PDB file of C-alpha atoms in Angstrom:
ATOM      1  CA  UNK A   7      -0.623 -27.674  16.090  1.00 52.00           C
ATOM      2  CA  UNK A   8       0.312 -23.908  17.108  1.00 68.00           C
ATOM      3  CA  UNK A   9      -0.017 -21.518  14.192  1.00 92.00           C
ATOM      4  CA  UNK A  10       1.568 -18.506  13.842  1.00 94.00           C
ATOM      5  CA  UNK A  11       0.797 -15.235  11.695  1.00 95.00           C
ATOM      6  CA  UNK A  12       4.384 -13.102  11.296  1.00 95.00           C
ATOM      7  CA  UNK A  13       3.581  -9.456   9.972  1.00 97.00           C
ATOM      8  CA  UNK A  14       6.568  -7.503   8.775  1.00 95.00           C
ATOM      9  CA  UNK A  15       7.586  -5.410   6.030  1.00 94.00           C
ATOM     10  CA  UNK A  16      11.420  -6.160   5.681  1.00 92.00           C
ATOM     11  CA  UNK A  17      11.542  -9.338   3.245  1.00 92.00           C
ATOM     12  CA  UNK A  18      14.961 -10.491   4.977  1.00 91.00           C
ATOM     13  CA  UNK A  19      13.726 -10.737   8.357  1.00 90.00           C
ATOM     14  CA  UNK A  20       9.999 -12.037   7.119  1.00 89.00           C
ATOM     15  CA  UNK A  21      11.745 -14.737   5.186  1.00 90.00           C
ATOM     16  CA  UNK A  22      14.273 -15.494   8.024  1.00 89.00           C
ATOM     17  CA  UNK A  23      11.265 -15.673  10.563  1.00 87.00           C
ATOM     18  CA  UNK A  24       9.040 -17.604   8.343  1.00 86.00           C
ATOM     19  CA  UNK A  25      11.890 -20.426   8.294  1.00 87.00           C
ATOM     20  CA  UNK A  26      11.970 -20.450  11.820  1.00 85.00           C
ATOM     21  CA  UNK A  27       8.399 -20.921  12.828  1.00 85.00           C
ATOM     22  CA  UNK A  28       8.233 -23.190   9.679  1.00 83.00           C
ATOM     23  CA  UNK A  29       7.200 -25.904  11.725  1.00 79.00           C
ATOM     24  CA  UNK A  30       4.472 -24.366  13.584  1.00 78.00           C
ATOM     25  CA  UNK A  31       2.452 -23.286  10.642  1.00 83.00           C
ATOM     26  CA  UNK A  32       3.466 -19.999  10.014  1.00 88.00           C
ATOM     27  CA  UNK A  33       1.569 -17.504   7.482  1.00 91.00           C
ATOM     28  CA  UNK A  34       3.708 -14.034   6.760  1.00 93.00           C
ATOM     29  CA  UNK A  35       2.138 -10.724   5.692  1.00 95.00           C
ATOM     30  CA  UNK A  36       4.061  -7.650   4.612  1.00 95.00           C
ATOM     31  CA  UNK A  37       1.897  -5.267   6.167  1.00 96.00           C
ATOM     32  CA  UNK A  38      -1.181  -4.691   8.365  1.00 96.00           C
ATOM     33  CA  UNK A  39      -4.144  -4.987   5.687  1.00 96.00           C
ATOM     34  CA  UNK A  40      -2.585  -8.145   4.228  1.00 97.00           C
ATOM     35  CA  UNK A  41      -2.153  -9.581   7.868  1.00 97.00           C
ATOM     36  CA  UNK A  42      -5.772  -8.862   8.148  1.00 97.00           C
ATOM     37  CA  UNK A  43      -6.043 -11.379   5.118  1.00 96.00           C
ATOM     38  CA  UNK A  44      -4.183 -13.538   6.484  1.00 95.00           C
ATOM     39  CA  UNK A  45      -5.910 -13.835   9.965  1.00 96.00           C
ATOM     40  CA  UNK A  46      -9.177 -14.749   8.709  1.00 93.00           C
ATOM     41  CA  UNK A  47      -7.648 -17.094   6.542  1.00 92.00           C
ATOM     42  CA  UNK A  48      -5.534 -19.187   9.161  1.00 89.00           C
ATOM     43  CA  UNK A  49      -6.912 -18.163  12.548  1.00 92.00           C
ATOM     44  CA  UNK A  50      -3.132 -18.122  14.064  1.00 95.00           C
ATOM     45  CA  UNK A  51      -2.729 -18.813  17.836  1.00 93.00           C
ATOM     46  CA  UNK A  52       0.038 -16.121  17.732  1.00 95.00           C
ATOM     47  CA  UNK A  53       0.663 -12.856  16.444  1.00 97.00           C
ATOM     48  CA  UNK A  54       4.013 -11.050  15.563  1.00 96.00           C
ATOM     49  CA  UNK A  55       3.847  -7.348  14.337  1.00 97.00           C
ATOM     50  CA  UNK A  56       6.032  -4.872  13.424  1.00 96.00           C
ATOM     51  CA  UNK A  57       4.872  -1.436  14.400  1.00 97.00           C
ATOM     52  CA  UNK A  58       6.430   0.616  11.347  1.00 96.00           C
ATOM     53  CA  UNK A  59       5.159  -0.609   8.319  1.00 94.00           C
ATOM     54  CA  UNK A  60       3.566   1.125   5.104  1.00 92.00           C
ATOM     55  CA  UNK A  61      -0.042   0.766   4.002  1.00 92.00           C
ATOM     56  CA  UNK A  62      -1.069  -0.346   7.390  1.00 94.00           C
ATOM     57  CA  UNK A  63       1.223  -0.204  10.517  1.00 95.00           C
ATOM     58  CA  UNK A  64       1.269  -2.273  13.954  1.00 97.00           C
ATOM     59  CA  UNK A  65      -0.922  -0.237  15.933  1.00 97.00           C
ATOM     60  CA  UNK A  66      -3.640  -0.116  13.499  1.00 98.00           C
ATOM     61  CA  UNK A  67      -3.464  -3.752  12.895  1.00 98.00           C
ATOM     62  CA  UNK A  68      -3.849  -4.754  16.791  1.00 98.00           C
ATOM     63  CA  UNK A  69      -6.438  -2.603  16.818  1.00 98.00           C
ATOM     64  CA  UNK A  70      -8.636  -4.299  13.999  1.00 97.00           C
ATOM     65  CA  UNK A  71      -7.739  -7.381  15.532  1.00 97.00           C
ATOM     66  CA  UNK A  72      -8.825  -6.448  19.116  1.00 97.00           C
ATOM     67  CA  UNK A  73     -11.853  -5.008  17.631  1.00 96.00           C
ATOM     68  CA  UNK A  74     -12.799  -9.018  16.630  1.00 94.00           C
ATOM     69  CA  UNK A  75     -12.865  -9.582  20.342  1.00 92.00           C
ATOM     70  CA  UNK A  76      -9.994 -12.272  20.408  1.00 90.00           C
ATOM     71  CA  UNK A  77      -7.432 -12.258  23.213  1.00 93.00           C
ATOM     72  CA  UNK A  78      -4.488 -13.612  21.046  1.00 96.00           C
ATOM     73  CA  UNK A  79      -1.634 -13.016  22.220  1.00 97.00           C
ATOM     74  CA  UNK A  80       0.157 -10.414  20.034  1.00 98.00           C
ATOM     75  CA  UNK A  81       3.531  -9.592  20.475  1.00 97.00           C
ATOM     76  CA  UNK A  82       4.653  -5.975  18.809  1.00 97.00           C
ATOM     77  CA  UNK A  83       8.407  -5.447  17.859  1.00 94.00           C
ATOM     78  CA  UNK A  84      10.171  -2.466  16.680  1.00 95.00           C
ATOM     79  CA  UNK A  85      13.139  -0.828  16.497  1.00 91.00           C
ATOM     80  CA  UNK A  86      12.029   2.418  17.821  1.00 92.00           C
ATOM     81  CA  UNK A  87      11.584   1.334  21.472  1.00 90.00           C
ATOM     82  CA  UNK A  88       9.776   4.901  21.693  1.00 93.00           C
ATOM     83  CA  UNK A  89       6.437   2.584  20.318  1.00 95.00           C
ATOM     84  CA  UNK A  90       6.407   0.071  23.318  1.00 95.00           C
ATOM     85  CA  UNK A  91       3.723   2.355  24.925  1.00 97.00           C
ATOM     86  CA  UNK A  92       1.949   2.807  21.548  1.00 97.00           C
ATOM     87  CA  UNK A  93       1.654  -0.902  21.102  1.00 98.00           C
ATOM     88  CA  UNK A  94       0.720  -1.689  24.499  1.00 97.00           C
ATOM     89  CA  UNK A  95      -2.195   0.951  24.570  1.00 97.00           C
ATOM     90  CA  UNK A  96      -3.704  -0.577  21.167  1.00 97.00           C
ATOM     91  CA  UNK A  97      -3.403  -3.885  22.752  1.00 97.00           C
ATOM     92  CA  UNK A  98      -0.148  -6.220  22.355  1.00 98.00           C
ATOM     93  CA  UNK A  99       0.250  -8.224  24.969  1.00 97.00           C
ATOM     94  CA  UNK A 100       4.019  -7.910  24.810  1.00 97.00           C
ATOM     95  CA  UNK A 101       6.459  -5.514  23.402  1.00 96.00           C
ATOM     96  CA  UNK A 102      10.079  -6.523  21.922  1.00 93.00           C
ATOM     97  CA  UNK A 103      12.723  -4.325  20.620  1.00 91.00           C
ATOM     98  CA  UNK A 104      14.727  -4.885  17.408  1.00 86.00           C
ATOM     99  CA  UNK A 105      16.863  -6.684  17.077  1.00 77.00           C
ATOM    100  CA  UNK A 106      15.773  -9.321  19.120  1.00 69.00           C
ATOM    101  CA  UNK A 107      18.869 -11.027  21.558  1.00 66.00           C
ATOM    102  CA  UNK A 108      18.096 -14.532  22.084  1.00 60.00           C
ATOM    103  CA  UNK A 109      19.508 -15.035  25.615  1.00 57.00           C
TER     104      UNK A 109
END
């Protein structure tokens, strides 16, 4: 089973998300050093991260992880679409803009 590791600091969306990827295992985190945490602890096979969040944002989080050597995918999501180039740079593999359409 696919696991997935949702890091974001708005409680609404984190809860919202968490329900949705419910079935695939999903761990939340409300920032960057508690998704840290929470990577060791459940290895996910994907990655969502918002770039603006306190105590430890997006960029600094792909970073870490990328420093572990995994090639998870991580995909980065903000509302500022100014950070796709930030994200990209420390490593996501994909870049979505808030809110998210669902085609």
């Amino acid at each position: 089973m696919s696991k997935i590791l949702l890091v974001e600091d708005d409680d609404s969306i984190r809860q919202v998300m968490s329900s949705i990827f419910n079935e695939y295992g999903c761990a939340s985190a409300e920032n960057g050093l508690e998704g840290i945490v929470q990577y060791s602890a459940h290895k996910p096979d994907l990655i969502i991260v918002d770039m603006e969040m306190p105590v430890m944002g997006g960029e600094e989080f792909i970073k870490q992880i990328r420093s572990y050597g995994t090639q998870i995918p991580i995909i980065a999501w903000s509302a500022n679409s100014d950070l796709e180039k930030t994200a990209l740079e420390a490593g996501a593999t994909e870049f979505l803009e808030k809110p998210v359409r669902l085609r």
